[in-house]
CSV table of C-alpha atoms in Angstrom, one decimal:
chain,number,residue,atom,x,y,z
A,200,GLY,CA,31.0,130.4,-129.7
A,201,GLN,CA,31.7,127.8,-127.1
A,202,ASN,CA,31.0,128.6,-123.5
A,203,ILE,CA,31.2,126.8,-120.1
A,204,ASP,CA,29.9,128.6,-117.1
A,205,GLN,CA,30.4,127.6,-113.5
A,206,PRO,CA,30.5,129.7,-110.3
A,207,THR,CA,33.8,131.3,-109.4
A,208,GLU,CA,33.8,130.3,-105.7
A,209,MET,CA,31.7,128.5,-103.2
A,210,THR,CA,32.0,127.9,-99.5
A,211,ALA,CA,30.7,125.0,-97.5
A,212,THR,CA,31.1,123.4,-94.1
A,213,GLU,CA,32.9,120.2,-93.2
A,214,GLY,CA,30.5,117.3,-93.2
A,215,ALA,CA,27.9,119.0,-95.3
A,216,ILE,CA,26.9,118.6,-99.0
A,217,VAL,CA,27.7,121.0,-101.8
A,218,GLN,CA,26.5,121.1,-105.4
A,219,ILE,CA,28.6,122.8,-108.1
A,220,ASN,CA,26.7,123.6,-111.2
A,221,CYS,CA,28.0,123.8,-114.8
A,222,THR,CA,26.2,125.0,-117.9
A,223,TYR,CA,27.6,124.7,-121.4
A,224,GLN,CA,27.1,125.6,-125.0
A,225,THR,CA,29.5,123.8,-127.3
A,226,SER,CA,29.9,122.7,-130.9
A,227,GLY,CA,28.9,119.1,-130.5
A,228,PHE,CA,29.0,117.0,-127.4
A,229,ASN,CA,31.1,113.9,-126.7
A,230,GLY,CA,30.9,113.9,-122.9
A,231,LEU,CA,31.3,116.1,-119.9
A,232,PHE,CA,34.1,115.8,-117.4
A,233,TRP,CA,34.7,117.0,-113.9
A,234,TYR,CA,38.3,117.4,-112.6
A,235,GLN,CA,39.6,118.3,-109.2
A,236,GLN,CA,42.7,120.6,-109.0
A,237,HIS,CA,44.5,121.4,-105.8
A,238,ALA,CA,46.6,124.5,-105.8
A,239,GLY,CA,49.9,124.1,-107.6
A,240,GLU,CA,49.0,120.6,-108.9
A,241,ALA,CA,47.6,119.3,-112.2
A,242,PRO,CA,44.0,118.3,-112.5
A,243,THR,CA,42.8,114.9,-111.5
A,244,PHE,CA,39.9,113.1,-113.1
A,245,LEU,CA,36.7,112.8,-111.1
A,246,SER,CA,33.9,111.8,-113.4
A,247,TYR,CA,32.7,111.5,-117.0
A,248,ASN,CA,29.0,111.7,-118.1
A,249,VAL,CA,27.9,111.2,-121.7
A,250,LEU,CA,24.3,110.0,-121.1
A,251,ASP,CA,21.7,111.8,-119.1
A,252,GLY,CA,21.4,110.9,-115.5
A,253,LEU,CA,23.4,110.6,-112.3
A,254,GLU,CA,26.7,108.8,-111.9
A,255,GLU,CA,27.7,108.0,-108.4
A,256,LYS,CA,31.2,107.3,-107.2
A,257,GLY,CA,31.7,107.2,-103.5
A,258,ARG,CA,31.2,110.7,-101.9
A,259,PHE,CA,31.1,112.3,-105.4
A,260,SER,CA,28.2,112.2,-107.9
A,261,SER,CA,27.8,113.9,-111.2
A,262,PHE,CA,24.6,114.6,-113.1
A,263,LEU,CA,24.0,115.5,-116.7
A,264,SER,CA,21.1,116.8,-118.7
A,265,ARG,CA,22.1,117.2,-122.4
A,266,SER,CA,18.8,118.8,-123.4
A,267,LYS,CA,19.4,121.6,-120.8
A,268,GLY,CA,23.2,121.8,-121.4
A,269,TYR,CA,23.6,121.4,-117.6
A,270,SER,CA,25.6,119.3,-115.2
A,271,TYR,CA,26.4,119.4,-111.5
A,272,LEU,CA,28.9,117.8,-109.3
A,273,LEU,CA,27.6,116.8,-105.8
A,274,LEU,CA,30.1,116.3,-103.0
A,275,LYS,CA,28.8,114.7,-99.8
A,276,GLU,CA,30.3,114.4,-96.3
A,277,LEU,CA,32.7,117.2,-97.1
A,278,GLN,CA,36.2,116.9,-95.8
A,279,MET,CA,38.9,119.6,-95.5
A,280,LYS,CA,40.9,117.9,-98.2
A,281,ASP,CA,38.1,118.6,-100.6
A,282,SER,CA,39.1,122.2,-100.6
A,283,ALA,CA,40.2,122.7,-104.2
A,284,SER,CA,39.1,124.0,-107.6
A,285,TYR,CA,36.6,121.9,-109.5
A,286,LEU,CA,36.8,122.2,-113.3
A,287,CYS,CA,34.0,121.3,-115.7
A,288,ALA,CA,35.0,120.4,-119.2
A,289,VAL,CA,33.1,119.4,-122.3
A,290,MET,CA,34.5,117.4,-125.1
A,291,ASP,CA,33.2,118.9,-128.4
A,292,SER,CA,32.6,117.3,-131.8
A,293,ASN,CA,36.4,117.4,-132.5
A,294,TYR,CA,37.1,115.5,-129.3
A,295,GLN,CA,38.7,118.7,-127.9
A,296,LEU,CA,38.1,119.6,-124.3
A,297,ILE,CA,36.5,123.0,-123.7
A,298,TRP,CA,37.3,124.1,-120.1
A,299,GLY,CA,35.3,126.1,-117.6
A,300,ALA,CA,37.1,128.6,-115.5
A,301,GLY,CA,36.8,126.4,-112.4
A,302,THR,CA,35.0,126.7,-109.1
A,303,LYS,CA,37.1,127.3,-106.0
A,304,LEU,CA,35.6,125.4,-103.2
A,305,ILE,CA,36.4,126.5,-99.7
A,306,ILE,CA,35.6,124.1,-96.8
A,307,LYS,CA,35.3,125.6,-93.3
A,308,PRO,CA,35.4,123.6,-90.1
B,130,GLY,CA,45.4,103.8,-114.7
B,131,ALA,CA,47.5,105.6,-117.4
B,132,VAL,CA,50.4,107.6,-116.1
B,133,VAL,CA,51.9,110.8,-117.7
B,134,SER,CA,55.1,112.2,-116.4
B,135,GLN,CA,56.7,115.6,-116.8
B,136,HIS,CA,60.2,116.7,-116.4
B,137,PRO,CA,61.3,118.9,-114.8
B,138,SER,CA,58.7,119.6,-112.2
B,139,TRP,CA,60.0,123.1,-111.6
B,140,VAL,CA,62.6,125.2,-113.3
B,141,ILE,CA,64.1,128.7,-112.8
B,142,CYS,CA,65.8,130.3,-115.8
B,143,LYS,CA,67.2,133.6,-116.8
B,144,SER,CA,65.4,135.9,-119.2
B,145,GLY,CA,66.6,135.2,-122.8
B,146,THR,CA,67.4,131.6,-122.3
B,147,SER,CA,65.4,128.5,-123.5
B,148,VAL,CA,63.8,125.8,-121.5
B,149,LYS,CA,62.7,122.4,-122.6
B,150,ILE,CA,59.9,120.5,-120.8
B,151,GLU,CA,59.4,116.8,-121.5
B,152,CYS,CA,56.1,115.0,-121.3
B,153,ARG,CA,56.0,111.2,-121.3
B,154,SER,CA,53.2,108.6,-121.4
B,155,LEU,CA,54.6,105.8,-119.3
B,156,ASP,CA,52.3,102.9,-119.9
B,157,PHE,CA,50.4,103.7,-123.0
B,158,GLN,CA,50.9,105.2,-126.4
B,159,ALA,CA,49.7,108.7,-126.7
B,160,THR,CA,48.5,109.5,-130.2
B,161,THR,CA,47.7,113.0,-129.2
B,162,MET,CA,49.3,115.3,-126.6
B,163,PHE,CA,48.1,118.6,-125.3
B,164,TRP,CA,50.0,121.5,-123.8
B,165,TYR,CA,48.3,123.8,-121.4
B,166,ARG,CA,49.4,126.9,-119.5
B,167,GLN,CA,47.8,128.0,-116.3
B,168,PHE,CA,48.4,131.4,-114.6
B,169,PRO,CA,47.6,131.8,-110.9
B,170,LYS,CA,43.9,131.6,-110.0
B,171,GLN,CA,43.0,131.1,-113.7
B,172,SER,CA,41.7,128.1,-115.6
B,173,LEU,CA,43.7,125.9,-118.0
B,174,MET,CA,44.5,127.5,-121.3
B,175,LEU,CA,45.2,125.2,-124.2
B,176,MET,CA,48.3,126.2,-126.0
B,177,ALA,CA,48.6,123.5,-128.7
B,178,THR,CA,47.6,120.0,-129.7
B,179,SER,CA,50.2,117.7,-131.2
B,180,ASN,CA,49.7,114.4,-133.0
B,181,GLU,CA,52.6,112.0,-133.2
B,182,GLY,CA,54.7,112.6,-136.3
B,183,SER,CA,53.0,115.8,-137.4
B,184,LYS,CA,53.2,119.5,-136.7
B,185,ALA,CA,51.4,120.8,-133.7
B,186,THR,CA,48.3,122.9,-134.0
B,187,TYR,CA,48.5,126.1,-132.0
B,188,GLU,CA,45.7,128.0,-130.4
B,189,GLN,CA,45.1,131.5,-131.5
B,190,GLY,CA,47.5,133.9,-129.8
B,191,VAL,CA,50.1,131.3,-129.1
B,192,GLU,CA,53.4,132.0,-130.9
B,193,LYS,CA,54.6,128.8,-132.5
B,194,ASP,CA,58.1,130.1,-133.0
B,195,LYS,CA,58.4,130.9,-129.3
B,196,PHE,CA,56.8,127.7,-128.0
B,197,LEU,CA,58.3,124.8,-130.0
B,198,ILE,CA,56.5,121.5,-129.7
B,199,ASN,CA,57.9,118.2,-130.9
B,200,HIS,CA,56.0,114.9,-130.7
B,201,ALA,CA,58.5,112.6,-132.3
B,202,SER,CA,57.3,109.4,-130.7
B,203,LEU,CA,54.1,107.9,-129.3
B,204,THR,CA,55.4,108.3,-125.7
B,205,LEU,CA,57.2,111.6,-125.8
B,206,SER,CA,56.4,115.2,-126.5
B,207,THR,CA,58.5,118.2,-125.7
B,208,LEU,CA,57.7,121.9,-125.3
B,209,THR,CA,60.6,124.3,-125.6
B,210,VAL,CA,60.1,127.9,-124.4
B,211,THR,CA,62.6,129.9,-126.4
B,212,SER,CA,64.0,133.3,-125.4
B,213,ALA,CA,62.0,133.1,-122.2
B,214,HIS,CA,60.7,136.3,-120.6
B,215,PRO,CA,59.3,136.9,-117.1
B,216,GLU,CA,55.8,136.9,-118.5
B,217,ASP,CA,56.3,133.3,-119.6
B,218,SER,CA,56.5,132.3,-115.9
B,219,SER,CA,53.5,130.0,-115.5
B,220,PHE,CA,52.4,126.4,-114.7
B,221,TYR,CA,52.8,124.3,-117.8
B,222,ILE,CA,50.7,121.1,-117.9
B,223,CYS,CA,50.7,118.4,-120.6
B,224,SER,CA,48.1,115.8,-121.1
B,225,ALA,CA,47.9,112.7,-123.3
B,226,ARG,CA,45.2,110.9,-125.0
B,227,SER,CA,45.2,107.4,-126.5
B,228,ILE,CA,42.8,106.4,-129.1
B,229,LEU,CA,44.6,103.1,-129.6
B,230,ALA,CA,43.7,102.1,-126.1
B,231,GLY,CA,40.0,102.7,-126.9
B,232,GLU,CA,39.7,105.2,-124.2
B,233,VAL,CA,39.2,108.1,-126.5
B,234,TYR,CA,37.2,110.1,-124.0
B,235,GLU,CA,39.8,110.7,-121.3
B,236,GLN,CA,42.9,112.8,-121.2
B,237,TYR,CA,45.6,111.9,-118.7
B,238,PHE,CA,47.4,114.8,-117.1
B,239,GLY,CA,51.0,115.1,-116.2
B,240,PRO,CA,51.9,116.7,-112.8
B,241,GLY,CA,52.8,120.0,-114.4
B,242,THR,CA,56.0,122.1,-114.6
B,243,ARG,CA,56.4,125.4,-112.7
B,244,LEU,CA,58.5,127.8,-114.8
B,245,THR,CA,59.9,130.9,-113.3
B,246,VAL,CA,61.8,133.3,-115.5
B,247,THR,CA,64.0,135.8,-113.7
Protein backbone atom coordinates (compact mmCIF):
# COMPACT_ATOMS: atom_id res chain seq x y z
CA GLY A 1 0.00 0.00 0.00
CA GLN A 2 0.88 3.64 -0.13
CA ASN A 3 1.91 5.38 3.03
CA ILE A 4 3.08 8.81 4.12
CA ASP A 5 4.32 9.28 7.69
CA GLN A 6 4.92 12.54 9.50
CA PRO A 7 4.77 13.51 13.16
CA THR A 8 1.37 14.48 14.46
CA GLU A 9 2.44 17.55 16.38
CA MET A 10 5.57 19.57 17.09
CA THR A 11 6.28 22.56 19.32
CA ALA A 12 8.95 25.17 18.76
CA THR A 13 9.92 28.60 20.03
CA GLU A 14 9.59 31.86 18.15
CA GLY A 15 12.86 32.71 16.40
CA ALA A 16 14.13 29.13 16.48
CA ILE A 17 14.50 26.48 13.76
CA VAL A 18 12.28 23.41 13.33
CA GLN A 19 12.56 20.41 11.02
CA ILE A 20 9.45 18.43 10.06
CA ASN A 21 10.21 14.98 8.70
CA CYS A 22 8.23 12.95 6.19
CA THR A 23 8.81 9.37 5.06
CA TYR A 24 6.93 7.76 2.23
CA GLN A 25 6.24 4.52 0.40
CA THR A 26 4.30 5.01 -2.81
CA SER A 27 3.59 3.40 -6.16
CA GLY A 28 5.95 5.44 -8.26
CA PHE A 29 7.23 8.90 -7.58
CA ASN A 30 6.64 12.13 -9.47
CA GLY A 31 7.64 14.58 -6.80
CA LEU A 32 7.05 15.51 -3.19
CA PHE A 33 5.13 18.55 -2.04
CA TRP A 34 4.88 20.48 1.17
CA TYR A 35 1.78 22.51 1.90
CA GLN A 36 0.91 24.83 4.76
CA GLN A 37 -2.63 24.85 6.10
CA HIS A 38 -3.95 27.29 8.67
CA ALA A 39 -7.00 26.24 10.63
CA GLY A 40 -10.17 26.64 8.60
CA GLU A 41 -8.33 27.43 5.40
CA ALA A 42 -7.30 25.49 2.31
CA PRO A 43 -3.69 24.33 1.88
CA THR A 44 -1.20 26.65 0.28
CA PHE A 45 1.79 25.44 -1.70
CA LEU A 46 5.22 25.73 -0.07
CA SER A 47 7.64 23.59 -2.04
CA TYR A 48 8.15 20.88 -4.60
CA ASN A 49 11.09 18.44 -4.79
CA VAL A 50 11.56 15.89 -7.53
CA LEU A 51 15.37 15.55 -7.43
CA ASP A 52 17.54 14.73 -4.43
CA GLY A 53 18.85 17.65 -2.48
CA LEU A 54 17.87 20.82 -0.76
CA GLU A 55 15.57 23.49 -2.17
CA GLU A 56 15.72 26.81 -0.35
CA LYS A 57 13.01 29.45 -0.50
CA GLY A 58 13.41 32.24 1.99
CA ARG A 59 12.91 31.01 5.54
CA PHE A 60 11.68 27.64 4.29
CA SER A 61 13.81 24.83 2.85
CA SER A 62 12.81 21.36 1.73
CA PHE A 63 15.07 18.34 1.35
CA LEU A 64 14.53 15.09 -0.53
CA SER A 65 16.27 11.72 -0.58
CA ARG A 66 14.51 9.43 -3.02
CA SER A 67 16.63 6.39 -2.13
CA LYS A 68 15.58 6.72 1.50
CA GLY A 69 11.98 7.73 0.81
CA TYR A 70 12.55 10.72 3.04
CA SER A 71 11.98 14.44 3.04
CA TYR A 72 12.05 17.24 5.55
CA LEU A 73 10.77 20.78 5.71
CA LEU A 74 13.03 23.20 7.56
CA LEU A 75 11.60 26.41 8.92
CA LYS A 76 14.01 29.09 10.15
CA GLU A 77 13.49 32.23 12.21
CA LEU A 78 10.10 30.98 13.29
CA GLN A 79 7.31 33.49 13.56
CA MET A 80 4.00 33.14 15.38
CA LYS A 81 2.21 33.15 12.02
CA ASP A 82 4.02 29.90 11.16
CA SER A 83 1.71 28.10 13.58
CA ALA A 84 -0.20 25.83 11.20
CA SER A 85 -0.41 22.30 9.93
CA TYR A 86 2.21 21.21 7.42
CA LEU A 87 1.17 18.58 4.94
CA CYS A 88 3.55 16.30 3.07
CA ALA A 89 2.20 14.86 -0.18
CA VAL A 90 3.74 12.59 -2.81
CA MET A 91 2.63 12.44 -6.42
CA ASP A 92 2.50 8.80 -7.48
CA SER A 93 2.92 7.19 -10.90
CA ASN A 94 -0.66 8.16 -11.84
CA TYR A 95 0.03 11.80 -10.95
CA GLN A 96 -2.29 11.49 -7.96
CA LEU A 97 -1.33 13.17 -4.70
CA ILE A 98 -0.99 10.88 -1.70
CA TRP A 99 -1.36 12.92 1.47
CA GLY A 100 0.20 12.58 4.87
CA ALA A 101 -1.96 13.29 7.91
CA GLY A 102 -0.17 16.57 8.53
CA THR A 103 2.02 17.92 11.31
CA LYS A 104 0.53 20.53 13.59
CA LEU A 105 3.24 23.04 14.45
CA ILE A 106 2.76 25.09 17.60
CA ILE A 107 4.95 28.16 18.01
CA LYS A 108 5.46 29.50 21.53
CA PRO A 109 6.73 32.99 22.34
CA GLY B 1 -0.09 32.22 -10.04
CA ALA B 2 -3.14 30.18 -10.90
CA VAL B 3 -6.31 30.98 -8.98
CA VAL B 4 -9.13 28.64 -8.04
CA SER B 5 -12.33 29.96 -6.53
CA GLN B 6 -15.09 28.18 -4.65
CA HIS B 7 -18.61 29.26 -4.00
CA PRO B 8 -20.11 29.45 -1.48
CA SER B 9 -17.39 29.80 1.14
CA TRP B 10 -19.78 28.57 3.79
CA VAL B 11 -23.31 27.21 3.79
CA ILE B 12 -25.81 26.01 6.37
CA CYS B 13 -28.59 23.73 5.20
CA LYS B 14 -31.28 21.58 6.70
CA SER B 15 -31.06 17.82 6.80
CA GLY B 16 -32.54 16.25 3.68
CA THR B 17 -31.83 19.15 1.36
CA SER B 18 -29.21 19.33 -1.39
CA VAL B 19 -26.31 21.72 -1.64
CA LYS B 20 -24.24 22.62 -4.70
CA ILE B 21 -20.65 23.81 -4.43
CA GLU B 22 -18.93 25.40 -7.40
CA CYS B 23 -15.23 25.30 -8.17
CA ARG B 24 -13.79 27.54 -10.86
CA SER B 25 -10.32 27.93 -12.30
CA LEU B 26 -10.11 31.65 -12.99
CA ASP B 27 -7.04 32.07 -15.16
CA PHE B 28 -6.26 28.65 -16.54
CA GLN B 29 -8.02 25.65 -18.01
CA ALA B 30 -8.31 22.80 -15.55
CA THR B 31 -8.22 19.44 -17.29
CA THR B 32 -8.56 17.68 -13.97
CA MET B 33 -10.28 18.73 -10.77
CA PHE B 34 -10.18 17.06 -7.40
CA TRP B 35 -12.68 17.19 -4.56
CA TYR B 36 -11.48 16.71 -1.02
CA ARG B 37 -13.22 16.57 2.33
CA GLN B 38 -11.56 17.42 5.59
CA PHE B 39 -12.97 16.78 9.04
CA PRO B 40 -11.64 18.76 12.02
CA LYS B 41 -8.06 17.92 12.96
CA GLN B 42 -7.78 15.40 10.15
CA SER B 43 -5.94 15.44 6.86
CA LEU B 44 -7.41 15.89 3.44
CA MET B 45 -9.44 12.97 2.12
CA LEU B 46 -9.75 12.69 -1.63
CA MET B 47 -13.37 12.09 -2.59
CA ALA B 48 -13.20 12.05 -6.36
CA THR B 49 -11.23 13.02 -9.43
CA SER B 50 -12.98 14.50 -12.42
CA ASN B 51 -11.70 15.09 -15.92
CA GLU B 52 -13.47 17.55 -18.15
CA GLY B 53 -16.21 15.92 -20.17
CA SER B 54 -16.07 12.52 -18.52
CA LYS B 55 -17.52 10.86 -15.44
CA ALA B 56 -15.80 11.39 -12.11
CA THR B 57 -13.74 8.64 -10.52
CA TYR B 58 -14.77 8.19 -6.90
CA GLU B 59 -12.57 6.95 -4.12
CA GLN B 60 -13.54 3.82 -2.26
CA GLY B 61 -16.24 4.49 0.29
CA VAL B 62 -17.55 7.65 -1.37
CA GLU B 63 -21.14 7.32 -2.58
CA LYS B 64 -21.35 8.61 -6.13
CA ASP B 65 -25.14 8.94 -5.95
CA LYS B 66 -24.85 11.14 -2.88
CA PHE B 67 -21.96 13.29 -4.02
CA LEU B 68 -22.71 14.27 -7.60
CA ILE B 69 -19.79 15.73 -9.49
CA ASN B 70 -20.06 17.50 -12.81
CA HIS B 71 -17.08 18.83 -14.77
CA ALA B 72 -18.82 20.23 -17.82
CA SER B 73 -16.18 22.75 -18.84
CA LEU B 74 -12.45 23.33 -18.46
CA THR B 75 -13.06 26.02 -15.87
CA LEU B 76 -15.95 24.73 -13.81
CA SER B 77 -16.68 21.70 -11.66
CA THR B 78 -19.57 21.29 -9.26
CA LEU B 79 -20.13 19.05 -6.28
CA THR B 80 -23.72 18.49 -5.18
CA VAL B 81 -24.31 16.93 -1.79
CA THR B 82 -27.73 15.32 -2.10
CA SER B 83 -30.04 14.59 0.82
CA ALA B 84 -27.52 16.08 3.23
CA HIS B 85 -27.21 14.71 6.75
CA PRO B 86 -25.43 16.19 9.77
CA GLU B 87 -22.56 13.75 9.27
CA ASP B 88 -21.91 15.40 5.90
CA SER B 89 -20.92 18.55 7.74
CA SER B 90 -17.31 19.13 6.77
CA PHE B 91 -14.84 21.36 4.97
CA TYR B 92 -14.96 20.66 1.23
CA ILE B 93 -11.97 21.73 -0.84
CA CYS B 94 -11.50 21.54 -4.58
CA SER B 95 -8.24 21.69 -6.45
CA ALA B 96 -7.45 21.98 -10.10
CA ARG B 97 -4.61 20.78 -12.25
CA SER B 98 -3.71 21.91 -15.71
CA ILE B 99 -1.66 19.75 -17.97
CA LEU B 100 -2.19 22.12 -20.86
CA ALA B 101 -0.21 24.77 -19.01
CA GLY B 102 2.71 22.41 -18.68
CA GLU B 103 2.62 22.58 -14.91
CA VAL B 104 1.48 19.01 -14.47
CA TYR B 105 3.10 18.71 -11.08
CA GLU B 106 1.09 21.27 -9.13
CA GLN B 107 -2.47 21.36 -7.94
CA TYR B 108 -4.05 24.70 -7.15
CA PHE B 109 -6.47 24.72 -4.26
CA GLY B 110 -9.67 26.64 -3.85
CA PRO B 111 -10.33 28.36 -0.52
CA GLY B 112 -12.74 25.66 0.64
CA THR B 113 -16.44 25.52 1.52
CA ARG B 114 -17.59 24.97 5.09
CA LEU B 115 -20.83 22.94 5.05
CA THR B 116 -22.96 22.65 8.17
CA VAL B 117 -26.04 20.46 8.05
CA THR B 118 -28.55 21.03 10.82
